[in-house]
PDB file of C-alpha atoms in Angstrom:
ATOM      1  CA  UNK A  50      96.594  20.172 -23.641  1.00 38.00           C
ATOM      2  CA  UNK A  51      96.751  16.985 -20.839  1.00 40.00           C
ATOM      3  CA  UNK A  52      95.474  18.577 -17.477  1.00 43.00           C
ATOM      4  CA  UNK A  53      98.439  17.473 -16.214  1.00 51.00           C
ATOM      5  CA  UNK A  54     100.879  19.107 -17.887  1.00 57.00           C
ATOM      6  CA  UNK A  55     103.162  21.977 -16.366  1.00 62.00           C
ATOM      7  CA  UNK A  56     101.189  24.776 -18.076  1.00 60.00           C
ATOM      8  CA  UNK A  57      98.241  23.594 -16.970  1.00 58.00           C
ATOM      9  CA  UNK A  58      99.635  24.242 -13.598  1.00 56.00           C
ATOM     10  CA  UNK A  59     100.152  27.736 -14.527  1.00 63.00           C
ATOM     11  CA  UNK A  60      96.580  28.618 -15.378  1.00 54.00           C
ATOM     12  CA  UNK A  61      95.839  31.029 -12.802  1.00 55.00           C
ATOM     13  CA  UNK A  62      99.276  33.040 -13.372  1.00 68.00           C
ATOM     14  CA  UNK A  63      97.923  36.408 -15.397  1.00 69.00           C
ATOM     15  CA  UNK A  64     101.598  36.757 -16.217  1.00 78.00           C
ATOM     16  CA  UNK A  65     100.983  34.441 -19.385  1.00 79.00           C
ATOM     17  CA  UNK A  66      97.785  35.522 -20.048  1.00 76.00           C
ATOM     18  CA  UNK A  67      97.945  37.024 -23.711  1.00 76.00           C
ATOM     19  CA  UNK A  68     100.319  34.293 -24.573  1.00 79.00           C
ATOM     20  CA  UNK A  69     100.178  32.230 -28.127  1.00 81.00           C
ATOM     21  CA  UNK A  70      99.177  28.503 -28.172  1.00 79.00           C
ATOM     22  CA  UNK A  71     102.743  27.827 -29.410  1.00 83.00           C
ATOM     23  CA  UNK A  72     104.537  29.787 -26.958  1.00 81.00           C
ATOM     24  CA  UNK A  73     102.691  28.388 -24.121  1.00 80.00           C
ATOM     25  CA  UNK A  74     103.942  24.759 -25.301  1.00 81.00           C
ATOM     26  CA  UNK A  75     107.152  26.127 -25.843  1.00 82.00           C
ATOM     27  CA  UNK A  76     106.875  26.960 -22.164  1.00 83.00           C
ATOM     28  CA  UNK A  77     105.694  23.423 -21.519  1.00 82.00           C
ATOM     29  CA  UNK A  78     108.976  22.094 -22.431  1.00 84.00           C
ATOM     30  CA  UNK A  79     111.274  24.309 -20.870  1.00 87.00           C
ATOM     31  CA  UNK A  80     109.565  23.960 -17.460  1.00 88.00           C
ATOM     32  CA  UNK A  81     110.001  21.294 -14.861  1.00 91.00           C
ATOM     33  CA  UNK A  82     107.687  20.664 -11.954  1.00 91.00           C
ATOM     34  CA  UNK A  83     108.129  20.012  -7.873  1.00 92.00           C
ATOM     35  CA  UNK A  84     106.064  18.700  -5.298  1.00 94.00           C
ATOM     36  CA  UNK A  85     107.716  19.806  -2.122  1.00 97.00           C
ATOM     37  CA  UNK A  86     107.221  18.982   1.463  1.00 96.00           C
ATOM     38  CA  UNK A  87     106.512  21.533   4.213  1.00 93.00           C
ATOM     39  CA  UNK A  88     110.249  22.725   5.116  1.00 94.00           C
ATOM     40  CA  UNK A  89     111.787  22.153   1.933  1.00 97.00           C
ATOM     41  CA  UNK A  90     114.470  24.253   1.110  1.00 97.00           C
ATOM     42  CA  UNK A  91     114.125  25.865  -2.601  1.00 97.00           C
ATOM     43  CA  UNK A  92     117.403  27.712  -2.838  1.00 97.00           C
ATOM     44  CA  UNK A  93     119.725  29.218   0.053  1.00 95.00           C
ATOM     45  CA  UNK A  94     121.502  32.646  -0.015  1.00 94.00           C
ATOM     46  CA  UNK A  95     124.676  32.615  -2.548  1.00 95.00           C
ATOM     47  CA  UNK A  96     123.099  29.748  -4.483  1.00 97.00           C
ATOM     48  CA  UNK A  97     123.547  30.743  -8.273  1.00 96.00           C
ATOM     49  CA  UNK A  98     120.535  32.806  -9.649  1.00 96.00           C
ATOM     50  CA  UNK A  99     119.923  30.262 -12.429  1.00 95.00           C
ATOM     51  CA  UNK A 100     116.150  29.585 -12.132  1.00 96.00           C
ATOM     52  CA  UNK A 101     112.522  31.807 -11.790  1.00 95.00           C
ATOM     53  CA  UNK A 102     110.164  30.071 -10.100  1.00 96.00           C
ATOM     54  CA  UNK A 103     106.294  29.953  -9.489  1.00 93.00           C
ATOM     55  CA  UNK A 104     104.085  28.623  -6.732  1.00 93.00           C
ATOM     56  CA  UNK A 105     100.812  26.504  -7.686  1.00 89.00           C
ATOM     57  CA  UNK A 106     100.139  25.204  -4.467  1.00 91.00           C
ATOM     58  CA  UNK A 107     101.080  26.544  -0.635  1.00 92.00           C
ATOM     59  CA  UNK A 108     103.179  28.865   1.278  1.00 91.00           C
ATOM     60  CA  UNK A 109     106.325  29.905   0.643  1.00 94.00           C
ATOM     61  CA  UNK A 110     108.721  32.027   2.981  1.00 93.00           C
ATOM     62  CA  UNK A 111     111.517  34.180   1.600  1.00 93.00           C
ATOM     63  CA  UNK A 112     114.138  35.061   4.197  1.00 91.00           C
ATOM     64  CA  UNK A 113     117.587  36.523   5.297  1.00 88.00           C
ATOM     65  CA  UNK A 114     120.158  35.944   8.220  1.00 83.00           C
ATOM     66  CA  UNK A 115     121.704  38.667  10.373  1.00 74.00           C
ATOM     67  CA  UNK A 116     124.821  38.618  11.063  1.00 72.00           C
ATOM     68  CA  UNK A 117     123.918  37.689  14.374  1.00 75.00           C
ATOM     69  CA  UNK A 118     122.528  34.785  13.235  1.00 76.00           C
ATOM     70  CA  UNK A 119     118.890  35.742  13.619  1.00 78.00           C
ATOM     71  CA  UNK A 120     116.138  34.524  10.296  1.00 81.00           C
ATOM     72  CA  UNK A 121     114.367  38.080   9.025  1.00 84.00           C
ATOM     73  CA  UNK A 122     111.511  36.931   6.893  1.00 87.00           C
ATOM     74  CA  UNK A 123     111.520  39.318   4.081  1.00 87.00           C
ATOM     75  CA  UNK A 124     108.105  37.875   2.295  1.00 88.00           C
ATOM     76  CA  UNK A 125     105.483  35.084   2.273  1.00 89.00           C
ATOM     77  CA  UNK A 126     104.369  33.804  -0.764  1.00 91.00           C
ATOM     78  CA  UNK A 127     101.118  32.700  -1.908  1.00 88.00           C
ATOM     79  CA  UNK A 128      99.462  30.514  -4.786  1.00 88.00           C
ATOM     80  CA  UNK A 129      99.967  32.760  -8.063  1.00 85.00           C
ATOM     81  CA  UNK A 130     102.988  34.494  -7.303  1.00 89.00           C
ATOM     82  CA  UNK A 131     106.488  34.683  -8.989  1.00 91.00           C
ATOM     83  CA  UNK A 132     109.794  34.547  -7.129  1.00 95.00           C
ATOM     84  CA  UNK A 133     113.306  34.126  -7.854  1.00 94.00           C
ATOM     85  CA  UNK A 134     112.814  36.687 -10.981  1.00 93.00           C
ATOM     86  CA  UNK A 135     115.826  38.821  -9.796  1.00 92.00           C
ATOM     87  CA  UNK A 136     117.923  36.147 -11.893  1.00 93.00           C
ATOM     88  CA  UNK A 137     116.902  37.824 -14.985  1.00 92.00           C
ATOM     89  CA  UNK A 138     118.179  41.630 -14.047  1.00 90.00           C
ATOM     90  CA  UNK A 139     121.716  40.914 -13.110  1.00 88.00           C
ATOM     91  CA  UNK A 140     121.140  38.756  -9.633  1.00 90.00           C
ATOM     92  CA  UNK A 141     123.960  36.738  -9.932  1.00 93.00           C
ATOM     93  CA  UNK A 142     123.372  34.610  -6.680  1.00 96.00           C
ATOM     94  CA  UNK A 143     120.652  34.158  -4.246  1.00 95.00           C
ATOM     95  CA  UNK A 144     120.302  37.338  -1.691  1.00 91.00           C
ATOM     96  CA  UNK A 145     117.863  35.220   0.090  1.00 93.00           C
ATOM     97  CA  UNK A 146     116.562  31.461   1.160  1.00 95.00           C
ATOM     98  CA  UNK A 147     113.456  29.997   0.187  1.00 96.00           C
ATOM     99  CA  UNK A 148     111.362  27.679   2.101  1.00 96.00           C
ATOM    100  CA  UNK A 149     107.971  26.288   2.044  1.00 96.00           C
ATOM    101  CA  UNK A 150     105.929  27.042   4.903  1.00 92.00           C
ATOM    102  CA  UNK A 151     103.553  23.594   3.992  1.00 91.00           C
ATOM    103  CA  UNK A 152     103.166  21.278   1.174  1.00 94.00           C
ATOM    104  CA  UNK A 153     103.591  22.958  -1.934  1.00 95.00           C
ATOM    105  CA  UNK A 154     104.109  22.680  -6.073  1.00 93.00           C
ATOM    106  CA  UNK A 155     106.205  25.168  -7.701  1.00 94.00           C
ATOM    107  CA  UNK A 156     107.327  25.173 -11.270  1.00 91.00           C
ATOM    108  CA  UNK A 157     110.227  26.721 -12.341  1.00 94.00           C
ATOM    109  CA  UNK A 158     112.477  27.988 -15.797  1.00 93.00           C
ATOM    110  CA  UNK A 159     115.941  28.237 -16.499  1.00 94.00           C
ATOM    111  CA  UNK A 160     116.554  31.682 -16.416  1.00 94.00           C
ATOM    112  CA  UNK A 161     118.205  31.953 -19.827  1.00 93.00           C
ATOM    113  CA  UNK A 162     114.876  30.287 -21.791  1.00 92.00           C
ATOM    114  CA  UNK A 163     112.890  32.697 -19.786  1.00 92.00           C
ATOM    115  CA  UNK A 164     114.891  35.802 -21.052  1.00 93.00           C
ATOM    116  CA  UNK A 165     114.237  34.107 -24.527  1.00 90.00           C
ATOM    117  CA  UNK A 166     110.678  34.128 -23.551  1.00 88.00           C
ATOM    118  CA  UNK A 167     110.964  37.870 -22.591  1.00 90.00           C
ATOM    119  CA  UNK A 168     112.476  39.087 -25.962  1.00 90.00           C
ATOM    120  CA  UNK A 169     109.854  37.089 -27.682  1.00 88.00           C
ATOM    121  CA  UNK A 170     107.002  38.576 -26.006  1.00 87.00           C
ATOM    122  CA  UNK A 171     106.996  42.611 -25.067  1.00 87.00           C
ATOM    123  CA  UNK A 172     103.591  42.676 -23.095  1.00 87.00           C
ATOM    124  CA  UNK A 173     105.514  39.355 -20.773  1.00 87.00           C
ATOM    125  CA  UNK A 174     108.309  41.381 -20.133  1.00 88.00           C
ATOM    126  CA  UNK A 175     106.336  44.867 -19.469  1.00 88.00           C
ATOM    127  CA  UNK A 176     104.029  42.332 -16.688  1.00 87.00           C
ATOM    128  CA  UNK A 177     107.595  41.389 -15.981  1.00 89.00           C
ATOM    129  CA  UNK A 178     108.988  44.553 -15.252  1.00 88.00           C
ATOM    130  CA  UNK A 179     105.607  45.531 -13.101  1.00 87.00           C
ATOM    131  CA  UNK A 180     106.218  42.780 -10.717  1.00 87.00           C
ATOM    132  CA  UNK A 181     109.525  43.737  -9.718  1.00 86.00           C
ATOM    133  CA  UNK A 182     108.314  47.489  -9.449  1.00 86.00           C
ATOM    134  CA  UNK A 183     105.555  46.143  -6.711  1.00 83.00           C
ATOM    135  CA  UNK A 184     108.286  44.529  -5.131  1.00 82.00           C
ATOM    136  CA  UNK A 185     110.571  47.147  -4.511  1.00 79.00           C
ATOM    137  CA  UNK A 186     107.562  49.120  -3.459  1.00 80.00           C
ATOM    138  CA  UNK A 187     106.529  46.731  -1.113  1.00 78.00           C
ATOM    139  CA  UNK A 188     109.701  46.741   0.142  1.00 75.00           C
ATOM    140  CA  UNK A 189     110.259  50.235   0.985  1.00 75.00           C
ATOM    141  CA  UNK A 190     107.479  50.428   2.850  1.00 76.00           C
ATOM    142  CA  UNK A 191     108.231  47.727   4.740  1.00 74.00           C
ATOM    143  CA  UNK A 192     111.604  49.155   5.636  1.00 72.00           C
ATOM    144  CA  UNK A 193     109.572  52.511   6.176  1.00 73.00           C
ATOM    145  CA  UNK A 194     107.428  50.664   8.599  1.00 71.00           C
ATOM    146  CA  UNK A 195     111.048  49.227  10.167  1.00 68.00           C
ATOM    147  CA  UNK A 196     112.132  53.029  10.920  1.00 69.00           C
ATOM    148  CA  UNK A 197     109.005  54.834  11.771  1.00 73.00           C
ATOM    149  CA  UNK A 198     106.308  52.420  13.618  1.00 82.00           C
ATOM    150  CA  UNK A 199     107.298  51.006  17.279  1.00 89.00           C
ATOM    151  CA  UNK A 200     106.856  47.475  17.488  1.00 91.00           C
ATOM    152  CA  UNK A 201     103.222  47.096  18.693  1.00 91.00           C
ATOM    153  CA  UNK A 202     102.416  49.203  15.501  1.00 91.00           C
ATOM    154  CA  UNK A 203     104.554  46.508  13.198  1.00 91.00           C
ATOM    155  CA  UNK A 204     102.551  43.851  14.037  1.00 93.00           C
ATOM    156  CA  UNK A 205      98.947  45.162  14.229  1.00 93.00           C
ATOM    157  CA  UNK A 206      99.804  46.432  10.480  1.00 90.00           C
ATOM    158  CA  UNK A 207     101.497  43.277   9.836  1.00 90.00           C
ATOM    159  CA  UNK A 208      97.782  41.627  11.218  1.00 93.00           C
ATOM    160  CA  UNK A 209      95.998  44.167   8.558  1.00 91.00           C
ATOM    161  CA  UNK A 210      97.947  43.671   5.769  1.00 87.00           C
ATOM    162  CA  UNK A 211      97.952  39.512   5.747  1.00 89.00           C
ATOM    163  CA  UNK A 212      93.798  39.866   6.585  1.00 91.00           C
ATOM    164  CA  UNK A 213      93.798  41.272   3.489  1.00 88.00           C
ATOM    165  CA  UNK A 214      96.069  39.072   1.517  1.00 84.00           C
ATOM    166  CA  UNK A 215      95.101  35.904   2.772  1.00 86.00           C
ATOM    167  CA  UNK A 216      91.468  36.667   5.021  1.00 91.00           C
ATOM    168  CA  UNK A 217      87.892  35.194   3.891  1.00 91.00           C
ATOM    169  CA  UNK A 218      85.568  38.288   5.301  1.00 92.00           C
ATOM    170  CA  UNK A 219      82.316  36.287   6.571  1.00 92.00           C
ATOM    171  CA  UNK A 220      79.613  38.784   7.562  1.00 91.00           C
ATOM    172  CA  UNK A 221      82.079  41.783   9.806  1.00 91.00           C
ATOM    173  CA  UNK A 222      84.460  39.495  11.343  1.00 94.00           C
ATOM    174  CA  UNK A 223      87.648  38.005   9.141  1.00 95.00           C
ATOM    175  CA  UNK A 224      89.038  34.538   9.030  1.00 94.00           C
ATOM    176  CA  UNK A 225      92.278  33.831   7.929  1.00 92.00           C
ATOM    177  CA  UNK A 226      94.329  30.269   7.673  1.00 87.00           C
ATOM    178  CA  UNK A 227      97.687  30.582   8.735  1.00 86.00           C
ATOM    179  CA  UNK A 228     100.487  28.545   9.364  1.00 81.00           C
ATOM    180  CA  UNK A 229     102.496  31.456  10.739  1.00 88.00           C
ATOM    181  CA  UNK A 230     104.136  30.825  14.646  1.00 90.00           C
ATOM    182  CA  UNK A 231     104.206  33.486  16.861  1.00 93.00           C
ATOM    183  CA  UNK A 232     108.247  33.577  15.914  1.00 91.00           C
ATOM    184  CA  UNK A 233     107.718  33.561  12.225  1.00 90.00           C
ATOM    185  CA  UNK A 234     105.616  36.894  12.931  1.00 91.00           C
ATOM    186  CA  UNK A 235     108.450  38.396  15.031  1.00 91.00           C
ATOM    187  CA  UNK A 236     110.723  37.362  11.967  1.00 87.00           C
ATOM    188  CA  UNK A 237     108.791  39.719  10.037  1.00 87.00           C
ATOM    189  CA  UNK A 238     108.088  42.732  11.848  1.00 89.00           C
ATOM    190  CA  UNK A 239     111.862  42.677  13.295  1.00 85.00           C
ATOM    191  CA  UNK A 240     110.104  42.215  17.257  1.00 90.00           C
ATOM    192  CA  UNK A 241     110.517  39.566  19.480  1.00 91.00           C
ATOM    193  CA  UNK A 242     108.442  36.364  20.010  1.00 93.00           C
ATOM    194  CA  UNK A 243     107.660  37.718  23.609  1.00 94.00           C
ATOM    195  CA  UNK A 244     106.106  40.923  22.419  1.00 95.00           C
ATOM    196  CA  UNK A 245     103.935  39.283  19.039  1.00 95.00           C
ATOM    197  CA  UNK A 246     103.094  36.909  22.010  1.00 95.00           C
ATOM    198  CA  UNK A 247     101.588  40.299  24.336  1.00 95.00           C
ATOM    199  CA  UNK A 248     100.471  42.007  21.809  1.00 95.00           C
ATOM    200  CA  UNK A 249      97.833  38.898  20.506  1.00 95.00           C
ATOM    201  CA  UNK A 250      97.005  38.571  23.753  1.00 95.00           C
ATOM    202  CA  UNK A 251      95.930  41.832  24.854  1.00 95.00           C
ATOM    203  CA  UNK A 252      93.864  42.309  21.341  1.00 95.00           C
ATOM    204  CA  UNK A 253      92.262  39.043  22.460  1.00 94.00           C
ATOM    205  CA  UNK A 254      91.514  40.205  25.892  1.00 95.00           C
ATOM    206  CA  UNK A 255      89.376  43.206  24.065  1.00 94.00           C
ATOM    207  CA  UNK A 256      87.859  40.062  21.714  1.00 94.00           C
ATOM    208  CA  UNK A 257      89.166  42.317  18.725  1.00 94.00           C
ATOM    209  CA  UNK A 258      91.107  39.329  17.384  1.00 95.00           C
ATOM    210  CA  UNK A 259      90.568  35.268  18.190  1.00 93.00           C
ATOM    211  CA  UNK A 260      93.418  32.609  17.387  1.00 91.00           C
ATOM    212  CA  UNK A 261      93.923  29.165  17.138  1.00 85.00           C
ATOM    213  CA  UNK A 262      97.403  27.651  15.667  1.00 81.00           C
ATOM    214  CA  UNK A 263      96.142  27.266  12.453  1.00 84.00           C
ATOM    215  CA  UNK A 264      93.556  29.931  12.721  1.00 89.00           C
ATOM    216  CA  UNK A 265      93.283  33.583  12.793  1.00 93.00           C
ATOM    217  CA  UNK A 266      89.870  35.860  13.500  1.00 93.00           C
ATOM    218  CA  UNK A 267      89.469  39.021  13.481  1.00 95.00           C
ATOM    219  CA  UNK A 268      86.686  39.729  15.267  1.00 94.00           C
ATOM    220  CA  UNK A 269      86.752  43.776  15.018  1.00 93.00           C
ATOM    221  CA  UNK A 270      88.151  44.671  11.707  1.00 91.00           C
ATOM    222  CA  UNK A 271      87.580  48.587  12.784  1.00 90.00           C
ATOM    223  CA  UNK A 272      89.508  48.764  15.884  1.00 91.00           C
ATOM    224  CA  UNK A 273      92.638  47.223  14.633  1.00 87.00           C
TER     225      UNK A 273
END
């Protein structure tokens, strides 16, 4: 198979790990490939649920509007993961907007050949099925967090949790490349820019965190 083809692009996914030679060219054919621009919108709210897509390459932000007219970010994607898959359990349209954060590839499926794909293959639907589980966990905890934590708490767990999603540990201290504004973290711990803003600050003052605008150190893992 050409390096350059669509599954290729796939390699890391574990999702199709398992999967036949012949299936995976099957799944060759029925994907198509995107090199987007930083900003690029993938779908908005109410667009039709007709596609599930991946991300090879970048950042990928999945949010919602208030009615007030205010962006929530409800996820950020990285390299690897799946999105979009509520097409194939009844979604009918979008419930949120994608939009990449930087430069990014994606591949994506029409969601009726990837149903085809799931009835074919029981152990792709079970990793399937997982996914969305991890989801909806990882969204009631978030909304947990939403109810029970005041805002200062939101964001220093919001700090935790992306050092551990997206942080390189080098000896004690943490770094992690972001492309993240001070708003965008607001956005997802439901706070304002003005407090994300204070609370950096002060955990800088104390040298427990360092940050640049593309850079974020924790300095003091232990007294987060």
């Amino acid at each position: 198979m050409k390096s350059n083809s669509k599954v290729w692009y796939l390699e890391n996914f574990n999702l199709f790990e398992g999967l036949p030679p012949e299936k995976m060219m099957e799944l060759d054919k029925s994907l198509s490939m995107n090199t987007l621009e930083k900003n690029a919108i993938i779908y908005f709210t109410d667009d039709p649920s007709d596609w599930i897509y991946f991300l090879k390459e970048g950042k990928i932000k999945l949010t919602k509007i208030s009615s007030e007219g205010k962006e929530a970010i409800t996820s950020i994607l990285k390299p690897g993961d799946i999105f979009g898959e509520l097409a194939i359990t009844g979604e009918s349209t979008r419930e949120d907007t994608a939009v990449t954060m930087e430069d990014a590839v994606i591949c994506k499926i029409n969601k009726n050949s990837f149903e085809k794909l799931l009835l074919e293959n029981p152990g792709l639907n079970l990793k399937i099925t997982k996914i969305i589980g991890l989801k909806l966990q990882r969204v009631e905890r978030s909304m947990e967090s939403l109810l029970f934590k005041d805002s200062n708490s939101r964001i220093i767990s919001f700090i935790k949790k992306y050092a551990e999603e997206y942080g390189k540990k080098i000896g004690e201290e943490i770094f992690i490349k972001t492309s993240l504004t001070h708003q965008d973290i607001a956005n997802l711990t439901a706070t304002s820019r003005q407090t994300v803003t204070t609370v950096l600050n002060k955990l800088k003052e104390k040298n427990i965190i360092d940050f640049e605008r593309t850079k974020l150190i924790i300095r003091k893992p232990k007294e987060l």
